[in-house]
């Protein structure tokens, strides 16, 4: 009999956890990702805001499984899935056949039908997204320094962050810190302390996943850092010149999108039902109703839990789902009883605001301020992969903490600037 | 009387040293660079070969002079110079007038009239060059892993480095180490230890700036690492498929150029004489014969020394020239006697071969092997800018030394792959 073959698509938190959970199970595993690295997305905003460098939060996927000879890693992109013949099709023309398939292909940022905004308001999901935002942030200050027209100068010194979830709040806080603490001594023609950072949110409060009290605290903490918080104000347009909020136009040359996500096309590949956000609907064991051997997990799945509660699109949820799928596969292959249906256990919410404050909601325990910030930092270091990264990130943070200096203030990929919304020569 | 204005173009070793040397001199200084960062080029090959990350060897130029209010930094590109009106023209349309001008604009790699080779054989001068080479190196192994045809697989596992100067030798050594030590446990379909690394050199020996004995030692050390060294073999063609050496064709999907440089167009901007490599000819005080207030230094200058000796295109030479120019300007502005003509003092040559050996030629003292490698490492850490970088690089090297693992194995800028010589879908 040929060995059972599990194909996992996606090397994010869910996919990695599935492979980890299958350790010791008699199966061959192929892990497919279109990137060569696993990315620690919770800290991606720190790359975008120059605090960490790319290699501190990304690891070659195949390196993580070097000691597991039964695991093959493929750098390849999926173009479709043939459920009948049980094969995954790759864009370069090959196919990979599977006995069990786990799709953990995540989500991209979404513009709610306004895809034209993407060019002006990049989102933050990949390392390239982060270095793009980093380049735009730094270039905005450089151009303001050269700019003669006061009005254009001010537009370069205005940063609009759309969406007040954790990404938006964390980005706004870090930009404020960069502009008001790190950069002032370095410019001669502009006062970067006069930078406007505007956090625009359609809903009624920042960090809606937290309690109202912590939301209120976070708003005040942001304002203390110099961030203007606009609530209940949906964005109606994003252009090269700025952001339209209702009837009000904010001239701004740098816009960052943190407002919404769209699932990967897993449901489309499978030809099955998806919810409005494009997520594949899966049952209590996280497989599609049509096929018990095809699992969908993480940001690209919509799980129907027994208690009717929604599973949030965060790393711990994806990891728990990866764990569950590994258990189900293991039970089947070793002839044991199936585990109880998947039940998401919410451990808590964390978010930082700038470099001295955070909010934590562990259910019964709620924390804010400096202590929360330290817990946030230690928790994130703990969840990083490998000793080297933990020490490197701890060291980078310690350096920022002691010196007030950011370590990765690089403008790179300069040649691609021509293709971007704000060409170099245009308004200089 | 208006304050004297020194304009320095180029934030490399020469330009920075000029600005450092002008500390305390009664002058206003404008430092122009088309990048926002100073790059520590001697370690750039370590970024290309995944040992160091970009932010460890690059620093925002304006950060280096944050405590010098008389120094303005401009992120801008020079398009020309008007010697009569004493102005520098920038590509975005503005002009900057100067009293004294220092051009320290460096060099790019050159293909001796074969510019079509660049697409297939990228050189190593900028951070983007390094991440491009890093991406190609890592992708070559990924594609070999997926490839079914044995012949194509072998072409992916063949790396040709052209030019056996320090860059070529150091690149070849690091690639050998990556292929033969770091990667083997991570691939399932290929044996990366069978990778061929070929160092091709038109001249008669590797590292021609060193003594014959050290050249011979370096060649043997490379061969011990598994590098094939081909001497006296000029390259006659570079294509997508490989390299032609004389009449012999080597199928290779990854080619790296380390064979020659061409000076920046400083001479062209000035309308003055250049040598064959495009370098501006300057006199004993490093200014052009036509104008005592226009200095050209570093890789873009050809200095006529009294003893007739050529000045090498290395960092210490550029720094000494920056020092000298600062002294000349200082003497003029403070009414002191001009310093003695510039005389390059050669401190020595250093090069590493892989991760355990180096060669050092300090004139009377010549070293090779492990001890030379430690001196090389300590010297380079010493010459890095700032405590943070020194600790970060020391830490990265220590980690590599102890664990045998490289820390920056990232394939990024994936979207731009389509424009490159070896498109993703083509041979997979």
PDB file of C-alpha atoms in Angstrom, chain B residues 152-415:
ATOM      1  CA  UNK B 152      18.108  21.580 -16.570  1.00  0.00           C
ATOM      2  CA  UNK B 153      18.371  20.617 -12.912  1.00  0.00           C
ATOM      3  CA  UNK B 154      22.152  20.594 -13.207  1.00  0.00           C
ATOM      4  CA  UNK B 155      22.092  24.009 -14.929  1.00  0.00           C
ATOM      5  CA  UNK B 156      20.135  25.357 -11.942  1.00  0.00           C
ATOM      6  CA  UNK B 157      22.743  23.855  -9.644  1.00  0.00           C
ATOM      7  CA  UNK B 158      25.621  25.539 -11.463  1.00  0.00           C
ATOM      8  CA  UNK B 159      26.730  28.978 -10.324  1.00  0.00           C
ATOM      9  CA  UNK B 160      29.304  30.929 -12.288  1.00  0.00           C
ATOM     10  CA  UNK B 161      31.072  33.870 -10.677  1.00  0.00           C
ATOM     11  CA  UNK B 162      32.986  36.005 -13.158  1.00  0.00           C
ATOM     12  CA  UNK B 163      36.071  37.816 -11.881  1.00  0.00           C
ATOM     13  CA  UNK B 164      38.426  36.617  -9.138  1.00  0.00           C
ATOM     14  CA  UNK B 165      38.979  39.884  -7.296  1.00  0.00           C
ATOM     15  CA  UNK B 166      37.879  40.099  -3.642  1.00  0.00           C
ATOM     16  CA  UNK B 167      34.150  40.290  -4.526  1.00  0.00           C
ATOM     17  CA  UNK B 168      34.285  37.245  -6.796  1.00  0.00           C
ATOM     18  CA  UNK B 169      36.387  35.195  -4.378  1.00  0.00           C
ATOM     19  CA  UNK B 170      34.191  36.088  -1.407  1.00  0.00           C
ATOM     20  CA  UNK B 171      30.953  35.403  -3.310  1.00  0.00           C
ATOM     21  CA  UNK B 172      32.199  32.024  -4.587  1.00  0.00           C
ATOM     22  CA  UNK B 173      33.307  30.986  -1.096  1.00  0.00           C
ATOM     23  CA  UNK B 174      29.983  31.921   0.478  1.00  0.00           C
ATOM     24  CA  UNK B 175      27.904  30.195  -2.223  1.00  0.00           C
ATOM     25  CA  UNK B 176      29.958  27.046  -1.723  1.00  0.00           C
ATOM     26  CA  UNK B 177      29.322  27.200   1.973  1.00  0.00           C
ATOM     27  CA  UNK B 178      25.599  27.769   1.473  1.00  0.00           C
ATOM     28  CA  UNK B 179      25.257  24.892  -0.984  1.00  0.00           C
ATOM     29  CA  UNK B 180      27.485  22.387   0.741  1.00  0.00           C
ATOM     30  CA  UNK B 181      26.929  23.096   4.430  1.00  0.00           C
ATOM     31  CA  UNK B 182      23.716  25.061   5.061  1.00  0.00           C
ATOM     32  CA  UNK B 183      21.189  23.745   2.560  1.00  0.00           C
ATOM     33  CA  UNK B 184      21.726  19.944   2.245  1.00  0.00           C
ATOM     34  CA  UNK B 185      19.263  18.840   5.002  1.00  0.00           C
ATOM     35  CA  UNK B 186      16.440  20.956   3.598  1.00  0.00           C
ATOM     36  CA  UNK B 187      15.918  19.587   0.093  1.00  0.00           C
ATOM     37  CA  UNK B 188      14.323  16.249  -0.802  1.00  0.00           C
ATOM     38  CA  UNK B 189      14.778  15.912  -4.576  1.00  0.00           C
ATOM     39  CA  UNK B 190      18.252  17.387  -5.023  1.00  0.00           C
ATOM     40  CA  UNK B 191      21.586  16.989  -3.318  1.00  0.00           C
ATOM     41  CA  UNK B 192      22.795  20.556  -2.964  1.00  0.00           C
ATOM     42  CA  UNK B 193      26.269  19.269  -2.132  1.00  0.00           C
ATOM     43  CA  UNK B 194      26.558  18.445  -5.842  1.00  0.00           C
ATOM     44  CA  UNK B 195      26.246  22.133  -6.692  1.00  0.00           C
ATOM     45  CA  UNK B 196      28.992  23.375  -9.026  1.00  0.00           C
ATOM     46  CA  UNK B 197      30.471  26.777  -8.212  1.00  0.00           C
ATOM     47  CA  UNK B 198      32.802  27.985 -10.937  1.00  0.00           C
ATOM     48  CA  UNK B 199      35.010  31.045 -10.527  1.00  0.00           C
ATOM     49  CA  UNK B 200      36.085  32.308 -13.947  1.00  0.00           C
ATOM     50  CA  UNK B 201      38.974  34.739 -14.281  1.00  0.00           C
ATOM     51  CA  UNK B 202      40.628  36.165 -17.391  1.00  0.00           C
ATOM     52  CA  UNK B 203      43.890  36.840 -15.550  1.00  0.00           C
ATOM     53  CA  UNK B 204      46.517  34.385 -14.412  1.00  0.00           C
ATOM     54  CA  UNK B 205      45.616  34.249 -10.706  1.00  0.00           C
ATOM     55  CA  UNK B 206      42.952  34.928  -8.093  1.00  0.00           C
ATOM     56  CA  UNK B 207      43.227  38.080  -5.926  1.00  0.00           C
ATOM     57  CA  UNK B 208      45.872  39.724  -8.142  1.00  0.00           C
ATOM     58  CA  UNK B 209      46.342  42.548  -5.618  1.00  0.00           C
ATOM     59  CA  UNK B 210      47.920  40.056  -3.182  1.00  0.00           C
ATOM     60  CA  UNK B 211      51.301  38.331  -3.362  1.00  0.00           C
ATOM     61  CA  UNK B 212      51.619  35.253  -5.545  1.00  0.00           C
ATOM     62  CA  UNK B 213      51.905  33.025  -2.504  1.00  0.00           C
ATOM     63  CA  UNK B 214      48.633  34.325  -1.004  1.00  0.00           C
ATOM     64  CA  UNK B 215      46.944  34.037  -4.424  1.00  0.00           C
ATOM     65  CA  UNK B 216      48.022  30.428  -4.632  1.00  0.00           C
ATOM     66  CA  UNK B 217      46.840  29.767  -1.076  1.00  0.00           C
ATOM     67  CA  UNK B 218      43.460  31.392  -1.854  1.00  0.00           C
ATOM     68  CA  UNK B 219      43.025  29.252  -4.944  1.00  0.00           C
ATOM     69  CA  UNK B 220      43.673  26.103  -2.953  1.00  0.00           C
ATOM     70  CA  UNK B 221      41.356  27.264  -0.136  1.00  0.00           C
ATOM     71  CA  UNK B 222      38.578  27.866  -2.680  1.00  0.00           C
ATOM     72  CA  UNK B 223      39.118  24.437  -4.214  1.00  0.00           C
ATOM     73  CA  UNK B 224      38.952  22.879  -0.771  1.00  0.00           C
ATOM     74  CA  UNK B 225      35.508  24.473  -0.381  1.00  0.00           C
ATOM     75  CA  UNK B 226      34.480  22.852  -3.662  1.00  0.00           C
ATOM     76  CA  UNK B 227      34.867  25.873  -5.949  1.00  0.00           C
ATOM     77  CA  UNK B 228      36.230  25.173  -9.447  1.00  0.00           C
ATOM     78  CA  UNK B 229      38.715  27.914 -10.309  1.00  0.00           C
ATOM     79  CA  UNK B 230      39.310  28.639 -14.008  1.00  0.00           C
ATOM     80  CA  UNK B 231      42.226  31.001 -14.653  1.00  0.00           C
ATOM     81  CA  UNK B 232      43.343  32.638 -17.886  1.00  0.00           C
ATOM     82  CA  UNK B 233      39.876  32.135 -19.317  1.00  0.00           C
ATOM     83  CA  UNK B 234      38.130  35.309 -20.520  1.00  0.00           C
ATOM     84  CA  UNK B 235      34.338  35.131 -20.833  1.00  0.00           C
ATOM     85  CA  UNK B 236      33.094  35.551 -24.381  1.00  0.00           C
ATOM     86  CA  UNK B 237      29.318  35.448 -23.776  1.00  0.00           C
ATOM     87  CA  UNK B 238      26.661  35.431 -21.044  1.00  0.00           C
ATOM     88  CA  UNK B 239      23.152  34.223 -21.867  1.00  0.00           C
ATOM     89  CA  UNK B 240      20.064  32.965 -20.094  1.00  0.00           C
ATOM     90  CA  UNK B 241      21.422  29.453 -20.555  1.00  0.00           C
ATOM     91  CA  UNK B 242      24.956  29.909 -19.314  1.00  0.00           C
ATOM     92  CA  UNK B 243      28.412  31.295 -19.865  1.00  0.00           C
ATOM     93  CA  UNK B 244      30.740  30.909 -22.809  1.00  0.00           C
ATOM     94  CA  UNK B 245      34.394  30.691 -21.794  1.00  0.00           C
ATOM     95  CA  UNK B 246      36.548  30.657 -24.906  1.00  0.00           C
ATOM     96  CA  UNK B 247      34.936  27.910 -27.014  1.00  0.00           C
ATOM     97  CA  UNK B 248      33.577  26.084 -24.010  1.00  0.00           C
ATOM     98  CA  UNK B 249      29.942  26.617 -22.949  1.00  0.00           C
ATOM     99  CA  UNK B 250      29.001  26.136 -19.285  1.00  0.00           C
ATOM    100  CA  UNK B 251      25.243  25.635 -18.795  1.00  0.00           C
ATOM    101  CA  UNK B 252      24.392  27.725 -15.719  1.00  0.00           C
ATOM    102  CA  UNK B 253      21.199  29.512 -14.707  1.00  0.00           C
ATOM    103  CA  UNK B 254      22.894  31.779 -12.187  1.00  0.00           C
ATOM    104  CA  UNK B 255      25.757  34.050 -13.159  1.00  0.00           C
ATOM    105  CA  UNK B 256      27.269  36.752 -10.981  1.00  0.00           C
ATOM    106  CA  UNK B 257      29.422  39.540 -12.298  1.00  0.00           C
ATOM    107  CA  UNK B 258      32.416  40.723 -10.340  1.00  0.00           C
ATOM    108  CA  UNK B 259      34.762  41.551 -13.182  1.00  0.00           C
ATOM    109  CA  UNK B 260      34.880  45.272 -13.739  1.00  0.00           C
ATOM    110  CA  UNK B 261      33.707  48.724 -12.808  1.00  0.00           C
ATOM    111  CA  UNK B 262      32.978  51.948 -14.604  1.00  0.00           C
ATOM    112  CA  UNK B 263      33.188  55.318 -12.869  1.00  0.00           C
ATOM    113  CA  UNK B 264      30.104  57.501 -12.413  1.00  0.00           C
ATOM    114  CA  UNK B 265      29.660  60.209 -15.069  1.00  0.00           C
ATOM    115  CA  UNK B 266      31.343  62.923 -12.964  1.00  0.00           C
ATOM    116  CA  UNK B 267      33.779  63.805 -15.751  1.00  0.00           C
ATOM    117  CA  UNK B 268      30.892  64.107 -18.188  1.00  0.00           C
ATOM    118  CA  UNK B 269      28.972  66.429 -15.849  1.00  0.00           C
ATOM    119  CA  UNK B 270      32.069  68.606 -15.557  1.00  0.00           C
ATOM    120  CA  UNK B 271      33.053  68.406 -19.209  1.00  0.00           C
ATOM    121  CA  UNK B 272      36.601  67.402 -18.318  1.00  0.00           C
ATOM    122  CA  UNK B 273      39.028  64.618 -19.212  1.00  0.00           C
ATOM    123  CA  UNK B 274      38.416  61.066 -18.080  1.00  0.00           C
ATOM    124  CA  UNK B 275      40.575  57.965 -18.300  1.00  0.00           C
ATOM    125  CA  UNK B 276      39.480  54.719 -19.980  1.00  0.00           C
ATOM    126  CA  UNK B 277      37.475  53.612 -16.925  1.00  0.00           C
ATOM    127  CA  UNK B 278      35.602  56.915 -17.000  1.00  0.00           C
ATOM    128  CA  UNK B 279      37.451  58.352 -14.006  1.00  0.00           C
ATOM    129  CA  UNK B 280      38.039  62.090 -13.763  1.00  0.00           C
ATOM    130  CA  UNK B 281      41.721  63.038 -13.731  1.00  0.00           C
ATOM    131  CA  UNK B 282      42.643  65.145 -10.722  1.00  0.00           C
ATOM    132  CA  UNK B 283      45.876  66.717  -9.487  1.00  0.00           C
ATOM    133  CA  UNK B 284      47.843  66.401  -6.239  1.00  0.00           C
ATOM    134  CA  UNK B 285      45.121  68.155  -4.215  1.00  0.00           C
ATOM    135  CA  UNK B 286      42.351  66.102  -5.824  1.00  0.00           C
ATOM    136  CA  UNK B 287      40.722  68.984  -7.663  1.00  0.00           C
ATOM    137  CA  UNK B 288      40.349  69.173 -11.416  1.00  0.00           C
ATOM    138  CA  UNK B 289      43.062  71.172 -13.197  1.00  0.00           C
ATOM    139  CA  UNK B 290      40.384  73.541 -14.537  1.00  0.00           C
ATOM    140  CA  UNK B 291      39.022  74.585 -11.134  1.00  0.00           C
ATOM    141  CA  UNK B 292      40.676  74.458  -7.698  1.00  0.00           C
ATOM    142  CA  UNK B 293      37.242  74.461  -6.027  1.00  0.00           C
ATOM    143  CA  UNK B 294      35.941  71.324  -7.712  1.00  0.00           C
ATOM    144  CA  UNK B 295      37.259  68.138  -6.136  1.00  0.00           C
ATOM    145  CA  UNK B 296      36.708  64.585  -7.374  1.00  0.00           C
ATOM    146  CA  UNK B 297      37.537  61.680  -5.060  1.00  0.00           C
ATOM    147  CA  UNK B 298      37.126  57.940  -4.574  1.00  0.00           C
ATOM    148  CA  UNK B 299      36.239  55.439  -7.283  1.00  0.00           C
ATOM    149  CA  UNK B 300      35.269  58.179  -9.697  1.00  0.00           C
ATOM    150  CA  UNK B 301      38.691  59.886  -9.581  1.00  0.00           C
ATOM    151  CA  UNK B 302      42.016  59.053 -11.203  1.00  0.00           C
ATOM    152  CA  UNK B 303      44.697  60.573  -8.991  1.00  0.00           C
ATOM    153  CA  UNK B 304      48.128  61.455 -10.391  1.00  0.00           C
ATOM    154  CA  UNK B 305      50.402  60.816  -7.431  1.00  0.00           C
ATOM    155  CA  UNK B 306      53.921  62.165  -7.303  1.00  0.00           C
ATOM    156  CA  UNK B 307      55.377  58.654  -7.155  1.00  0.00           C
ATOM    157  CA  UNK B 308      53.334  57.595 -10.187  1.00  0.00           C
ATOM    158  CA  UNK B 309      51.565  54.842  -8.260  1.00  0.00           C
ATOM    159  CA  UNK B 310      47.898  54.156  -8.887  1.00  0.00           C
ATOM    160  CA  UNK B 311      45.406  54.536  -6.051  1.00  0.00           C
ATOM    161  CA  UNK B 312      43.218  51.405  -5.693  1.00  0.00           C
ATOM    162  CA  UNK B 313      39.406  51.626  -5.758  1.00  0.00           C
ATOM    163  CA  UNK B 314      38.888  50.590  -2.149  1.00  0.00           C
ATOM    164  CA  UNK B 315      37.220  52.134   0.880  1.00  0.00           C
ATOM    165  CA  UNK B 316      40.395  53.212   2.730  1.00  0.00           C
ATOM    166  CA  UNK B 317      41.603  55.088  -0.379  1.00  0.00           C
ATOM    167  CA  UNK B 318      38.284  56.959  -0.676  1.00  0.00           C
ATOM    168  CA  UNK B 319      38.394  57.826   3.029  1.00  0.00           C
ATOM    169  CA  UNK B 320      41.948  59.149   2.819  1.00  0.00           C
ATOM    170  CA  UNK B 321      40.939  61.308  -0.134  1.00  0.00           C
ATOM    171  CA  UNK B 322      37.908  62.630   1.748  1.00  0.00           C
ATOM    172  CA  UNK B 323      40.204  63.499   4.641  1.00  0.00           C
ATOM    173  CA  UNK B 324      42.617  65.293   2.355  1.00  0.00           C
ATOM    174  CA  UNK B 325      39.923  67.365   0.648  1.00  0.00           C
ATOM    175  CA  UNK B 326      38.497  68.390   4.023  1.00  0.00           C
ATOM    176  CA  UNK B 327      41.982  69.523   5.085  1.00  0.00           C
ATOM    177  CA  UNK B 328      42.460  71.553   1.904  1.00  0.00           C
ATOM    178  CA  UNK B 329      39.067  73.255   2.304  1.00  0.00           C
ATOM    179  CA  UNK B 330      39.733  73.901   5.981  1.00  0.00           C
ATOM    180  CA  UNK B 331      43.141  75.429   5.226  1.00  0.00           C
ATOM    181  CA  UNK B 332      41.630  77.753   2.624  1.00  0.00           C
ATOM    182  CA  UNK B 333      38.731  78.874   4.809  1.00  0.00           C
ATOM    183  CA  UNK B 334      40.831  79.438   7.900  1.00  0.00           C
ATOM    184  CA  UNK B 335      43.733  81.030   6.054  1.00  0.00           C
ATOM    185  CA  UNK B 336      46.227  78.328   6.970  1.00  0.00           C
ATOM    186  CA  UNK B 337      48.902  76.818   4.734  1.00  0.00           C
ATOM    187  CA  UNK B 338      47.780  74.157   2.275  1.00  0.00           C
ATOM    188  CA  UNK B 339      48.610  70.602   3.334  1.00  0.00           C
ATOM    189  CA  UNK B 340      51.225  68.549   1.487  1.00  0.00           C
ATOM    190  CA  UNK B 341      49.986  66.903  -1.751  1.00  0.00           C
ATOM    191  CA  UNK B 342      47.766  63.851  -1.344  1.00  0.00           C
ATOM    192  CA  UNK B 343      49.688  60.660  -0.817  1.00  0.00           C
ATOM    193  CA  UNK B 344      47.831  57.395  -0.569  1.00  0.00           C
ATOM    194  CA  UNK B 345      49.033  55.203   2.292  1.00  0.00           C
ATOM    195  CA  UNK B 346      48.309  51.584   1.585  1.00  0.00           C
ATOM    196  CA  UNK B 347      47.412  49.837   4.849  1.00  0.00           C
ATOM    197  CA  UNK B 348      46.949  46.402   3.336  1.00  0.00           C
ATOM    198  CA  UNK B 349      44.657  44.004   1.511  1.00  0.00           C
ATOM    199  CA  UNK B 350      42.154  41.638   3.103  1.00  0.00           C
ATOM    200  CA  UNK B 351      39.842  39.013   1.630  1.00  0.00           C
ATOM    201  CA  UNK B 352      37.890  36.088   3.078  1.00  0.00           C
ATOM    202  CA  UNK B 353      37.457  32.675   1.562  1.00  0.00           C
ATOM    203  CA  UNK B 354      34.382  30.968   3.004  1.00  0.00           C
ATOM    204  CA  UNK B 355      33.795  30.931   6.734  1.00  0.00           C
ATOM    205  CA  UNK B 356      37.104  29.782   8.147  1.00  0.00           C
ATOM    206  CA  UNK B 357      39.864  31.305   6.046  1.00  0.00           C
ATOM    207  CA  UNK B 358      41.111  34.675   4.912  1.00  0.00           C
ATOM    208  CA  UNK B 359      44.230  36.237   3.431  1.00  0.00           C
ATOM    209  CA  UNK B 360      45.811  39.407   4.721  1.00  0.00           C
ATOM    210  CA  UNK B 361      48.687  41.327   3.192  1.00  0.00           C
ATOM    211  CA  UNK B 362      49.888  44.176   5.418  1.00  0.00           C
ATOM    212  CA  UNK B 363      53.133  44.540   3.485  1.00  0.00           C
ATOM    213  CA  UNK B 364      55.631  43.161   5.990  1.00  0.00           C
ATOM    214  CA  UNK B 365      53.040  41.026   7.727  1.00  0.00           C
ATOM    215  CA  UNK B 366      51.267  38.407   5.673  1.00  0.00           C
ATOM    216  CA  UNK B 367      48.652  36.125   7.166  1.00  0.00           C
ATOM    217  CA  UNK B 368      46.378  33.374   5.970  1.00  0.00           C
ATOM    218  CA  UNK B 369      43.930  30.848   7.387  1.00  0.00           C
ATOM    219  CA  UNK B 370      41.889  30.993  10.569  1.00  0.00           C
ATOM    220  CA  UNK B 371      43.857  33.737  12.301  1.00  0.00           C
ATOM    221  CA  UNK B 372      43.546  35.961   9.237  1.00  0.00           C
ATOM    222  CA  UNK B 373      39.817  35.213   9.217  1.00  0.00           C
ATOM    223  CA  UNK B 374      39.407  36.437  12.795  1.00  0.00           C
ATOM    224  CA  UNK B 375      41.412  39.592  12.087  1.00  0.00           C
ATOM    225  CA  UNK B 376      39.338  40.191   8.969  1.00  0.00           C
ATOM    226  CA  UNK B 377      36.126  39.859  11.010  1.00  0.00           C
ATOM    227  CA  UNK B 378      37.257  42.119  13.833  1.00  0.00           C
ATOM    228  CA  UNK B 379      38.548  44.746  11.385  1.00  0.00           C
ATOM    229  CA  UNK B 380      35.238  44.845   9.545  1.00  0.00           C
ATOM    230  CA  UNK B 381      33.226  45.103  12.747  1.00  0.00           C
ATOM    231  CA  UNK B 382      35.496  47.936  13.815  1.00  0.00           C
ATOM    232  CA  UNK B 383      34.888  49.836  10.577  1.00  0.00           C
ATOM    233  CA  UNK B 384      31.090  49.533  10.740  1.00  0.00           C
ATOM    234  CA  UNK B 385      29.241  52.668  11.805  1.00  0.00           C
ATOM    235  CA  UNK B 386      27.722  52.786  15.267  1.00  0.00           C
ATOM    236  CA  UNK B 387      27.461  50.467  18.235  1.00  0.00           C
ATOM    237  CA  UNK B 388      24.178  48.957  17.102  1.00  0.00           C
ATOM    238  CA  UNK B 389      25.532  47.724  13.765  1.00  0.00           C
ATOM    239  CA  UNK B 390      28.726  46.428  15.316  1.00  0.00           C
ATOM    240  CA  UNK B 391      26.793  44.391  17.850  1.00  0.00           C
ATOM    241  CA  UNK B 392      24.225  43.245  15.272  1.00  0.00           C
ATOM    242  CA  UNK B 393      26.826  42.055  12.747  1.00  0.00           C
ATOM    243  CA  UNK B 394      28.976  40.486  15.474  1.00  0.00           C
ATOM    244  CA  UNK B 395      25.901  38.679  16.732  1.00  0.00           C
ATOM    245  CA  UNK B 396      24.885  37.485  13.228  1.00  0.00           C
ATOM    246  CA  UNK B 397      28.383  36.158  12.586  1.00  0.00           C
ATOM    247  CA  UNK B 398      28.565  34.502  15.958  1.00  0.00           C
ATOM    248  CA  UNK B 399      25.242  32.832  15.241  1.00  0.00           C
ATOM    249  CA  UNK B 400      26.439  31.586  11.850  1.00  0.00           C
ATOM    250  CA  UNK B 401      29.650  30.389  13.453  1.00  0.00           C
ATOM    251  CA  UNK B 402      27.888  28.480  16.218  1.00  0.00           C
ATOM    252  CA  UNK B 403      24.808  27.183  14.417  1.00  0.00           C
ATOM    253  CA  UNK B 404      25.977  26.979  10.810  1.00  0.00           C
ATOM    254  CA  UNK B 405      22.737  28.730   9.816  1.00  0.00           C
ATOM    255  CA  UNK B 406      22.306  31.862   7.728  1.00  0.00           C
ATOM    256  CA  UNK B 407      19.787  34.366   8.975  1.00  0.00           C
ATOM    257  CA  UNK B 408      18.522  36.245   5.925  1.00  0.00           C
ATOM    258  CA  UNK B 409      17.440  33.558   3.470  1.00  0.00           C
ATOM    259  CA  UNK B 410      14.542  35.547   2.033  1.00  0.00           C
ATOM    260  CA  UNK B 411      13.248  35.633  -1.507  1.00  0.00           C
ATOM    261  CA  UNK B 412      11.604  39.037  -1.828  1.00  0.00           C
ATOM    262  CA  UNK B 413      10.462  41.375  -4.623  1.00  0.00           C
ATOM    263  CA  UNK B 414       8.813  38.362  -6.153  1.00  0.00           C
ATOM    264  CA  UNK B 415       6.518  40.349  -8.430  1.00  0.00           C
TER     265      UNK B 415
END
